[in-house]
mmCIF file with all atom_site columns, C-alpha atoms in Angstrom:
data_model
loop_
_atom_site.group_PDB
_atom_site.id
_atom_site.type_symbol
_atom_site.label_atom_id
_atom_site.label_alt_id
_atom_site.label_comp_id
_atom_site.label_asym_id
_atom_site.label_entity_id
_atom_site.label_seq_id
_atom_site.pdbx_PDB_ins_code
_atom_site.Cartn_x
_atom_site.Cartn_y
_atom_site.Cartn_z
_atom_site.occupancy
_atom_site.B_iso_or_equiv
_atom_site.pdbx_formal_charge
_atom_site.auth_seq_id
_atom_site.auth_comp_id
_atom_site.auth_asym_id
_atom_site.auth_atom_id
_atom_site.pdbx_PDB_model_num
ATOM 1   C CA . MET P 1 1   ? -36.153 14.001  17.728  1.00 0.00 ? 1   MET P CA 1
ATOM 2   C CA . LYS P 1 2   ? -34.346 14.584  14.454  1.00 0.00 ? 2   LYS P CA 1
ATOM 3   C CA . ALA P 1 3   ? -31.017 14.866  16.286  1.00 0.00 ? 3   ALA P CA 1
ATOM 4   C CA . ARG P 1 4   ? -31.591 11.476  17.934  1.00 0.00 ? 4   ARG P CA 1
ATOM 5   C CA . SER P 1 5   ? -32.384 9.868   14.573  1.00 0.00 ? 5   SER P CA 1
ATOM 6   C CA . THR P 1 6   ? -29.247 11.331  13.039  1.00 0.00 ? 6   THR P CA 1
ATOM 7   C CA . LEU P 1 7   ? -27.144 10.146  15.977  1.00 0.00 ? 7   LEU P CA 1
ATOM 8   C CA . LEU P 1 8   ? -28.627 6.648   15.712  1.00 0.00 ? 8   LEU P CA 1
ATOM 9   C CA . VAL P 1 9   ? -27.822 6.471   11.995  1.00 0.00 ? 9   VAL P CA 1
ATOM 10  C CA . LEU P 1 10  ? -24.248 7.626   12.616  1.00 0.00 ? 10  LEU P CA 1
ATOM 11  C CA . CYS P 1 11  ? -23.732 5.073   15.384  1.00 0.00 ? 11  CYS P CA 1
ATOM 12  C CA . LEU P 1 12  ? -25.070 2.234   13.238  1.00 0.00 ? 12  LEU P CA 1
ATOM 13  C CA . ALA P 1 13  ? -22.864 3.271   10.331  1.00 0.00 ? 13  ALA P CA 1
ATOM 14  C CA . ALA P 1 14  ? -19.803 3.320   12.584  1.00 0.00 ? 14  ALA P CA 1
ATOM 15  C CA . ALA P 1 15  ? -20.667 -0.088  14.023  1.00 0.00 ? 15  ALA P CA 1
ATOM 16  C CA . ALA P 1 16  ? -20.954 -1.754  10.590  1.00 0.00 ? 16  ALA P CA 1
ATOM 17  C CA . PRO P 1 17  ? -17.879 -3.676  9.455   1.00 0.00 ? 17  PRO P CA 1
ATOM 18  C CA . ALA P 1 18  ? -15.659 -1.475  7.351   1.00 0.00 ? 18  ALA P CA 1
ATOM 19  C CA . LEU P 1 19  ? -14.717 -2.552  3.861   1.00 0.00 ? 19  LEU P CA 1
ATOM 20  C CA . ALA P 1 20  ? -11.022 -2.045  3.169   1.00 0.00 ? 20  ALA P CA 1
ATOM 21  C CA . ALA P 1 21  ? -10.344 0.790   0.738   1.00 0.00 ? 21  ALA P CA 1
ATOM 22  C CA . ASN P 1 22  ? -7.967  -1.243  -1.440  1.00 0.00 ? 22  ASN P CA 1
ATOM 23  C CA . MET P 1 23  ? -5.987  -4.467  -1.691  1.00 0.00 ? 23  MET P CA 1
ATOM 24  C CA . ALA P 1 24  ? -3.131  -3.195  0.493   1.00 0.00 ? 24  ALA P CA 1
ATOM 25  C CA . THR P 1 25  ? -5.362  -2.085  3.365   1.00 0.00 ? 25  THR P CA 1
ATOM 26  C CA . CYS P 1 26  ? -7.329  -5.336  3.101   1.00 0.00 ? 26  CYS P CA 1
ATOM 27  C CA . LEU P 1 27  ? -4.109  -7.347  3.522   1.00 0.00 ? 27  LEU P CA 1
ATOM 28  C CA . LEU P 1 28  ? -2.979  -5.180  6.431   1.00 0.00 ? 28  LEU P CA 1
ATOM 29  C CA . ASP P 1 29  ? -6.353  -5.580  8.133   1.00 0.00 ? 29  ASP P CA 1
ATOM 30  C CA . LYS P 1 30  ? -6.479  -9.369  7.827   1.00 0.00 ? 30  LYS P CA 1
ATOM 31  C CA . LEU P 1 31  ? -2.918  -10.779 7.743   1.00 0.00 ? 31  LEU P CA 1
ATOM 32  C CA . PRO P 1 32  ? -1.231  -9.716  11.005  1.00 0.00 ? 32  PRO P CA 1
ATOM 33  C CA . GLY P 1 33  ? -0.979  -12.692 13.345  1.00 0.00 ? 33  GLY P CA 1
ATOM 34  C CA . THR P 1 34  ? -1.437  -15.284 10.572  1.00 0.00 ? 34  THR P CA 1
ATOM 35  C CA . GLN P 1 35  ? 0.284   -18.532 11.524  1.00 0.00 ? 35  GLN P CA 1
ATOM 36  C CA . ASN P 1 36  ? 0.106   -20.783 8.452   1.00 0.00 ? 36  ASN P CA 1
ATOM 37  C CA . ASP P 1 37  ? 0.252   -20.815 4.655   1.00 0.00 ? 37  ASP P CA 1
ATOM 38  C CA . VAL P 1 38  ? -3.342  -21.944 4.218   1.00 0.00 ? 38  VAL P CA 1
ATOM 39  C CA . ALA P 1 39  ? -4.685  -18.972 6.168   1.00 0.00 ? 39  ALA P CA 1
ATOM 40  C CA . ALA P 1 40  ? -2.312  -16.558 4.375   1.00 0.00 ? 40  ALA P CA 1
ATOM 41  C CA . GLN P 1 41  ? -3.475  -17.845 0.986   1.00 0.00 ? 41  GLN P CA 1
ATOM 42  C CA . ALA P 1 42  ? -7.123  -17.599 2.034   1.00 0.00 ? 42  ALA P CA 1
ATOM 43  C CA . VAL P 1 43  ? -6.669  -13.966 3.083   1.00 0.00 ? 43  VAL P CA 1
ATOM 44  C CA . PHE P 1 44  ? -4.931  -13.212 -0.221  1.00 0.00 ? 44  PHE P CA 1
ATOM 45  C CA . GLN P 1 45  ? -7.839  -14.795 -2.128  1.00 0.00 ? 45  GLN P CA 1
ATOM 46  C CA . VAL P 1 46  ? -10.462 -12.879 -0.131  1.00 0.00 ? 46  VAL P CA 1
ATOM 47  C CA . CYS P 1 47  ? -8.687  -9.555  -0.650  1.00 0.00 ? 47  CYS P CA 1
ATOM 48  C CA . SER P 1 48  ? -8.128  -10.308 -4.341  1.00 0.00 ? 48  SER P CA 1
ATOM 49  C CA . ALA P 1 49  ? -11.840 -11.033 -4.781  1.00 0.00 ? 49  ALA P CA 1
ATOM 50  C CA . GLU P 1 50  ? -12.812 -7.800  -2.995  1.00 0.00 ? 50  GLU P CA 1
ATOM 51  C CA . HIS P 1 51  ? -10.277 -5.736  -4.969  1.00 0.00 ? 51  HIS P CA 1
ATOM 52  C CA . PRO P 1 52  ? -9.914  -7.183  -8.493  1.00 0.00 ? 52  PRO P CA 1
ATOM 53  C CA . GLY P 1 53  ? -7.327  -4.551  -9.496  1.00 0.00 ? 53  GLY P CA 1
ATOM 54  C CA . GLY P 1 54  ? -4.896  -6.108  -7.018  1.00 0.00 ? 54  GLY P CA 1
ATOM 55  C CA . ILE P 1 55  ? -1.934  -4.337  -5.497  1.00 0.00 ? 55  ILE P CA 1
ATOM 56  C CA . GLN P 1 56  ? -1.165  -2.652  -8.838  1.00 0.00 ? 56  GLN P CA 1
ATOM 57  C CA . ALA P 1 57  ? -4.358  -0.587  -8.485  1.00 0.00 ? 57  ALA P CA 1
ATOM 58  C CA . VAL P 1 58  ? -3.069  0.980   -5.251  1.00 0.00 ? 58  VAL P CA 1
ATOM 59  C CA . PRO P 1 59  ? -1.233  4.241   -5.968  1.00 0.00 ? 59  PRO P CA 1
ATOM 60  C CA . GLN P 1 60  ? 2.348   4.184   -4.673  1.00 0.00 ? 60  GLN P CA 1
ATOM 61  C CA . GLY P 1 61  ? 2.503   6.060   -1.349  1.00 0.00 ? 61  GLY P CA 1
ATOM 62  C CA . ASP P 1 62  ? -1.295  6.140   -0.981  1.00 0.00 ? 62  ASP P CA 1
ATOM 63  C CA . GLY P 1 63  ? -1.193  5.655   2.803   1.00 0.00 ? 63  GLY P CA 1
ATOM 64  C CA . ARG P 1 64  ? 1.249   8.444   3.552   1.00 0.00 ? 64  ARG P CA 1
ATOM 65  C CA . GLY P 1 65  ? 0.018   11.315  5.670   1.00 0.00 ? 65  GLY P CA 1
ATOM 66  C CA . MET P 1 66  ? 0.047   12.725  9.156   1.00 0.00 ? 66  MET P CA 1
ATOM 67  C CA . LEU P 1 67  ? -1.534  9.672   10.792  1.00 0.00 ? 67  LEU P CA 1
ATOM 68  C CA . GLY P 1 68  ? 0.171   6.900   8.790   1.00 0.00 ? 68  GLY P CA 1
ATOM 69  C CA . PHE P 1 69  ? 3.542   5.234   9.080   1.00 0.00 ? 69  PHE P CA 1
ATOM 70  C CA . LYS P 1 70  ? 6.632   7.144   7.953   1.00 0.00 ? 70  LYS P CA 1
ATOM 71  C CA . SER P 1 71  ? 7.874   4.328   5.708   1.00 0.00 ? 71  SER P CA 1
ATOM 72  C CA . GLY P 1 72  ? 7.219   0.837   4.419   1.00 0.00 ? 72  GLY P CA 1
ATOM 73  C CA . PRO P 1 73  ? 9.829   -0.717  6.730   1.00 0.00 ? 73  PRO P CA 1
ATOM 74  C CA . GLU P 1 74  ? 8.299   0.981   9.791   1.00 0.00 ? 74  GLU P CA 1
ATOM 75  C CA . CYS P 1 75  ? 4.861   -0.364  8.829   1.00 0.00 ? 75  CYS P CA 1
ATOM 76  C CA . THR P 1 76  ? 6.267   -3.842  8.168   1.00 0.00 ? 76  THR P CA 1
ATOM 77  C CA . ALA P 1 77  ? 8.074   -3.965  11.518  1.00 0.00 ? 77  ALA P CA 1
ATOM 78  C CA . LYS P 1 78  ? 4.880   -3.018  13.360  1.00 0.00 ? 78  LYS P CA 1
ATOM 79  C CA . LYS P 1 79  ? 2.346   -5.087  11.388  1.00 0.00 ? 79  LYS P CA 1
ATOM 80  C CA . ALA P 1 80  ? 4.431   -8.232  10.726  1.00 0.00 ? 80  ALA P CA 1
ATOM 81  C CA . GLY P 1 81  ? 6.216   -8.417  14.067  1.00 0.00 ? 81  GLY P CA 1
ATOM 82  C CA . ASP P 1 82  ? 3.821   -10.965 15.581  1.00 0.00 ? 82  ASP P CA 1
ATOM 83  C CA . THR P 1 83  ? 3.097   -12.819 12.329  1.00 0.00 ? 83  THR P CA 1
ATOM 84  C CA . ARG P 1 84  ? 4.666   -16.292 12.423  1.00 0.00 ? 84  ARG P CA 1
ATOM 85  C CA . ASN P 1 85  ? 3.981   -17.190 8.799   1.00 0.00 ? 85  ASN P CA 1
ATOM 86  C CA . THR P 1 86  ? 6.647   -16.085 6.319   1.00 0.00 ? 86  THR P CA 1
ATOM 87  C CA . ARG P 1 87  ? 4.258   -15.751 3.368   1.00 0.00 ? 87  ARG P CA 1
ATOM 88  C CA . ALA P 1 88  ? 1.897   -13.581 5.403   1.00 0.00 ? 88  ALA P CA 1
ATOM 89  C CA . ALA P 1 89  ? 4.813   -11.415 6.573   1.00 0.00 ? 89  ALA P CA 1
ATOM 90  C CA . GLU P 1 90  ? 5.985   -10.998 2.965   1.00 0.00 ? 90  GLU P CA 1
ATOM 91  C CA . LEU P 1 91  ? 2.498   -9.926  1.879   1.00 0.00 ? 91  LEU P CA 1
ATOM 92  C CA . ILE P 1 92  ? 2.353   -7.470  4.782   1.00 0.00 ? 92  ILE P CA 1
ATOM 93  C CA . GLY P 1 93  ? 5.702   -6.034  3.680   1.00 0.00 ? 93  GLY P CA 1
ATOM 94  C CA . MET P 1 94  ? 4.472   -5.711  0.096   1.00 0.00 ? 94  MET P CA 1
ATOM 95  C CA . ALA P 1 95  ? 1.344   -3.861  1.221   1.00 0.00 ? 95  ALA P CA 1
ATOM 96  C CA . CYS P 1 96  ? 3.333   -1.600  3.572   1.00 0.00 ? 96  CYS P CA 1
ATOM 97  C CA . ARG P 1 97  ? 5.826   -0.668  0.862   1.00 0.00 ? 97  ARG P CA 1
ATOM 98  C CA . ARG P 1 98  ? 3.001   0.117   -1.554  1.00 0.00 ? 98  ARG P CA 1
ATOM 99  C CA . LEU P 1 99  ? 1.175   2.323   0.944   1.00 0.00 ? 99  LEU P CA 1
ATOM 100 C CA . TYR P 1 100 ? 4.024   4.057   2.759   1.00 0.00 ? 100 TYR P CA 1
ATOM 101 C CA . ASP P 1 101 ? 7.063   4.228   0.477   1.00 0.00 ? 101 ASP P CA 1
ATOM 102 C CA . GLY P 1 102 ? 7.161   7.186   -1.849  1.00 0.00 ? 102 GLY P CA 1
ATOM 103 C CA . PRO P 1 103 ? 7.518   6.990   -5.606  1.00 0.00 ? 103 PRO P CA 1
ATOM 104 C CA . ASP P 1 104 ? 10.871  5.962   -7.090  1.00 0.00 ? 104 ASP P CA 1
ATOM 105 C CA . TRP P 1 105 ? 11.808  9.539   -7.945  1.00 0.00 ? 105 TRP P CA 1
ATOM 106 C CA . GLU P 1 106 ? 11.730  10.476  -4.239  1.00 0.00 ? 106 GLU P CA 1
ATOM 107 C CA . ARG P 1 107 ? 14.438  7.867   -3.607  1.00 0.00 ? 107 ARG P CA 1
ATOM 108 C CA . GLY P 1 108 ? 16.575  9.135   -6.474  1.00 0.00 ? 108 GLY P CA 1
ATOM 109 C CA . VAL P 1 109 ? 15.608  6.323   -8.858  1.00 0.00 ? 109 VAL P CA 1
ATOM 110 C CA . LEU P 1 110 ? 14.582  7.451   -12.285 1.00 0.00 ? 110 LEU P CA 1
ATOM 111 C CA . SER P 1 111 ? 11.861  5.319   -13.825 1.00 0.00 ? 111 SER P CA 1
ATOM 112 C CA . PRO P 1 112 ? 10.783  5.393   -17.452 1.00 0.00 ? 112 PRO P CA 1
ATOM 113 C CA . PRO P 1 113 ? 7.507   7.210   -18.016 1.00 0.00 ? 113 PRO P CA 1
ATOM 114 C CA . LYS P 1 114 ? 4.375   5.078   -17.729 1.00 0.00 ? 114 LYS P CA 1
ATOM 115 C CA . LYS P 1 115 ? 2.411   4.659   -20.917 1.00 0.00 ? 115 LYS P CA 1
#
């Protein structure tokens, strides 16, 4: 009986809508396929409200790993390919670069230390 209860709880948890982990993942969840500026702005406002730190709070390269995209451009090509709205596509590209591009030093760019 306990195993059934545990299984039920796990199934209900998996069925609940997932909250995006950060601003970048929120944008990538909601923007693909957006067709107009009004909808793109609404998505940006919703994600900004859910993640007050904005895109700056997302650590550079936070999405990299075995199951993620290899680079920001690869992510952008996949996620923005069917998005007709330019603003939405730009926001997708911004989120992809934040999640999947490595830090500047990996690309040979030296940045001043953060204070």
